[in-house]
Coordinates of C-alpha atoms in Angstrom, one line a residue:
X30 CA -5.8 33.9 -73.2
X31 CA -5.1 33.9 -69.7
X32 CA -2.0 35.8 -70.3
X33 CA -3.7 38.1 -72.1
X34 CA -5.9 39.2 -69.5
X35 CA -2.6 38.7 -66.6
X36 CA -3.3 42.5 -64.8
X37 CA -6.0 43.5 -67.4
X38 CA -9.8 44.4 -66.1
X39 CA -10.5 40.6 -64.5
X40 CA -7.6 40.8 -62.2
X41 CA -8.6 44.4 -61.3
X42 CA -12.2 43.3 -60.8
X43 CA -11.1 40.5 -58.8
X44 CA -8.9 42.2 -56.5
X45 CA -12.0 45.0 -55.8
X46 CA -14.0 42.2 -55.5
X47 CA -11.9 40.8 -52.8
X48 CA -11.3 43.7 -51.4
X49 CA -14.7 44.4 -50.8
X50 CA -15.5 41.2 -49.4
X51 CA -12.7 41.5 -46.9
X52 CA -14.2 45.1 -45.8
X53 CA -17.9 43.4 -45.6
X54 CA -16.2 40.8 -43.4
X55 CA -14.8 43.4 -40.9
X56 CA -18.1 45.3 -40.6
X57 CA -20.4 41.9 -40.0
X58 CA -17.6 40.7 -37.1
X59 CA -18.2 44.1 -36.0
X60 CA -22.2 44.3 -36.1
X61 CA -22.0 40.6 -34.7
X62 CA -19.9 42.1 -31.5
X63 CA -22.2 45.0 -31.3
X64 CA -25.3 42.9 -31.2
X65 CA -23.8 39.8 -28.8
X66 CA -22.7 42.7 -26.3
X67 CA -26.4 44.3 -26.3
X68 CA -28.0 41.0 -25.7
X69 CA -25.6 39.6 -23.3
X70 CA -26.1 42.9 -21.2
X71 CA -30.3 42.8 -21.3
X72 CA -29.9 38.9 -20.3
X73 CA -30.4 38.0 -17.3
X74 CA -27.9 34.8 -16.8
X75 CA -29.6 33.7 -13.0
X76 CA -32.8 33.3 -15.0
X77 CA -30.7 31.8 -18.3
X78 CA -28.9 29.5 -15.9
X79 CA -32.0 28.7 -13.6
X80 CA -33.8 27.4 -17.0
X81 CA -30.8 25.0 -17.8
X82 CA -31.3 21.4 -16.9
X83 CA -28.1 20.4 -15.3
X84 CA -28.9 16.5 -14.5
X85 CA -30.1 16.1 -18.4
X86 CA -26.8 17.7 -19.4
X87 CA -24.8 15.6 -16.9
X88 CA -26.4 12.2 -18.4
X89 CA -25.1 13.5 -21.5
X90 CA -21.4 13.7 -20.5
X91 CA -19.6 10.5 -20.8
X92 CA -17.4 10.6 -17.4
X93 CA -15.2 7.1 -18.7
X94 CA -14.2 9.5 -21.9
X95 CA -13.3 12.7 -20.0
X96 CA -11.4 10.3 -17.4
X97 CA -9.1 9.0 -19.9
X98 CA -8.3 12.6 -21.0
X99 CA -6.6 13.2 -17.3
X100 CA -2.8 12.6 -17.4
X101 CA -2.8 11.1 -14.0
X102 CA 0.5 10.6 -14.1
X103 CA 1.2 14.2 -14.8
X104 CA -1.2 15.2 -11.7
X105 CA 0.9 12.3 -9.1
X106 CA 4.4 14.4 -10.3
X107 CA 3.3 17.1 -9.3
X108 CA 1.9 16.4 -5.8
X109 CA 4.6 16.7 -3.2
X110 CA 3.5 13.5 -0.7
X111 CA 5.5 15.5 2.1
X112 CA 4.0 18.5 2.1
X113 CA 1.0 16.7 2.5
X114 CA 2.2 14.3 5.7
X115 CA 3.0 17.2 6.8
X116 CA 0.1 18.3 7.4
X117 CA -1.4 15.2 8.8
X118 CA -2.3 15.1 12.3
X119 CA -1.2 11.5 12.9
X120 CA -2.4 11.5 16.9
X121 CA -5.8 12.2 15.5
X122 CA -5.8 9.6 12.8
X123 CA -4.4 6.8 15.8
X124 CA -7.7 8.1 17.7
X125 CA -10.1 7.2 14.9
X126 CA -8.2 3.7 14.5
X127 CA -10.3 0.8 15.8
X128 CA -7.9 -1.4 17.0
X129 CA -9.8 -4.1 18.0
X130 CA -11.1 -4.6 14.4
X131 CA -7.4 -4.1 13.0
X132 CA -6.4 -7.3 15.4
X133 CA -9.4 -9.0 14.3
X134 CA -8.0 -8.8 10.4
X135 CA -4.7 -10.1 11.4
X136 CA -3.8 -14.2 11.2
X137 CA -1.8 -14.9 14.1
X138 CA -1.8 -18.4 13.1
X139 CA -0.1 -17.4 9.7
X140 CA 2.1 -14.8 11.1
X141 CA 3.4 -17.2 13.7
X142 CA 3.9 -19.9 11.3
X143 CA 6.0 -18.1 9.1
X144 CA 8.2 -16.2 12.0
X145 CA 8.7 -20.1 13.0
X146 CA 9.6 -21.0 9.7
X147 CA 12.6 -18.4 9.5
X148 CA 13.6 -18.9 12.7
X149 CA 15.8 -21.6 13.6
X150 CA 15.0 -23.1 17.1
X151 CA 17.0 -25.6 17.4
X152 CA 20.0 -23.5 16.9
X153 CA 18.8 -21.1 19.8
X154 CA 17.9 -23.9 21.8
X155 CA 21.4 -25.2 21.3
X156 CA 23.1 -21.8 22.1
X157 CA 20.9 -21.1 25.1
X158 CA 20.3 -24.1 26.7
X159 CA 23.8 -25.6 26.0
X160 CA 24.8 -25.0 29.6
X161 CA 21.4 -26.3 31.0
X162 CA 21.4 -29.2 29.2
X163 CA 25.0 -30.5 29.8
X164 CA 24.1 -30.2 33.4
X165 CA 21.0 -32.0 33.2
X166 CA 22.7 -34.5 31.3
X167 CA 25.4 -34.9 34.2
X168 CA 22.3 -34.9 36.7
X169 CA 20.6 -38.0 34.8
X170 CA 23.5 -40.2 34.6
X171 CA 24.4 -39.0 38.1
X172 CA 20.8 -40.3 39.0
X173 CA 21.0 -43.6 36.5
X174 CA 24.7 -44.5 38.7
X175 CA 22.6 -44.5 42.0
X176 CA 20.5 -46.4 40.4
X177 CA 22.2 -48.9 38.9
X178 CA 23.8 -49.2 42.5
X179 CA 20.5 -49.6 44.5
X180 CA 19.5 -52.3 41.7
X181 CA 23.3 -53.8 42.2
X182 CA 22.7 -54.1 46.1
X183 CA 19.2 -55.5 45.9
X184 CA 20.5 -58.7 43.6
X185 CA 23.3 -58.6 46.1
X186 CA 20.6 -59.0 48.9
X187 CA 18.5 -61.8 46.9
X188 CA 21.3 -63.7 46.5
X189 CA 22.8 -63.5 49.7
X190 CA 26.0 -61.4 48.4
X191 CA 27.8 -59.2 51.4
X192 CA 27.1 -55.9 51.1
X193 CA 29.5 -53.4 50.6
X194 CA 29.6 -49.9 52.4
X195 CA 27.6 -47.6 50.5
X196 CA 29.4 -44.5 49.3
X197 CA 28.5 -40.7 49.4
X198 CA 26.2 -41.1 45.6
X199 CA 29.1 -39.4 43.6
X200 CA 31.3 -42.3 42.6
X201 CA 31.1 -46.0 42.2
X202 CA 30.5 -48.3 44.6
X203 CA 33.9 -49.1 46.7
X204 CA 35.0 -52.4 45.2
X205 CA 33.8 -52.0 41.6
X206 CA 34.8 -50.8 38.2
X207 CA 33.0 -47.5 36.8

């Protein structure tokens, strides 16, 4: 039956129908403008805006949920760090730095603890103090020779033993083996 009536006096009354609803659409979007545009320009939007509660609004907003919207990410590529640094007065920044409360923060004792850990003393003690200490070693046993000679002379003079000449310090005793 449907077939029957394919084009016949329902199709053509649905099609006007249509028609006409399309037409009453057109005219109500247009009324609709008409009538927003006359009452937005007797409106006066200080006094509309001054009635609005701003703080109950604001409680209303959930800041964590509009946060997670930002693409921080996108916002950090586009910020060129150097055009910034730029622009930084770094003198003025130094004279706003309390230094005394920077020095305060630092550990010395840590700091100098781990500078001694990678630092090998003995090895610049060695390449140093090489020189230095071969001579002081020379002036020791230079020092433990005279000695042994002053003991050498003093058993000489408790048991009656003849003195020999002493020498000039530098050398054995004239007489005797090294």
């Amino acid at each position: 039956m449907a077939e029957d009536n394919a084009g016949g006096p329902l199709d053509f009354v649905a099609r006007r129908a249509r028609s006409v609803l399309g037409i009453m659409d057109e005219a109500a979007t247009t009324v609709i403008r008409a009538v927003a545009g006359a009452v937005l320009d007797r409106i006066d939007l200080d006094d509309l805006v001054s009635r609005v509660d701003v703080n109950r609004i604001a409680e209303r907003v959930d800041v964590r949920r509009v946060a997670d919207r930002v693409d921080v990410e996108g916002i950090a590529d586009r910020v060129d760090v150097n055009r910034i640094a730029d622009r930084v007065d770094v003198n003025r920044v130094a004279d706003r730095v309390d230094v005394d409360a920077v020095i305060v923060r630092i550990d010395l004792v840590g700091l100098t603890r781990g500078v001694l850990a990678e630092t090998d003393l003995g090895r610049i003690v060695r390449d140093t103090g090489g020189g230095m200490a071969a001579e002081t070693a020379d002036a020791i046993r230079l020092l433990g020779r005279r000695g042994d000679r002053g003991v050498n002379r003093f058993g000489d003079r408790l048991l009656g033993r003849a003195v020999p000449p002493q020498g000039n310090g530098d050398g054995p005793p004239p007489g005797r083996a090294r």
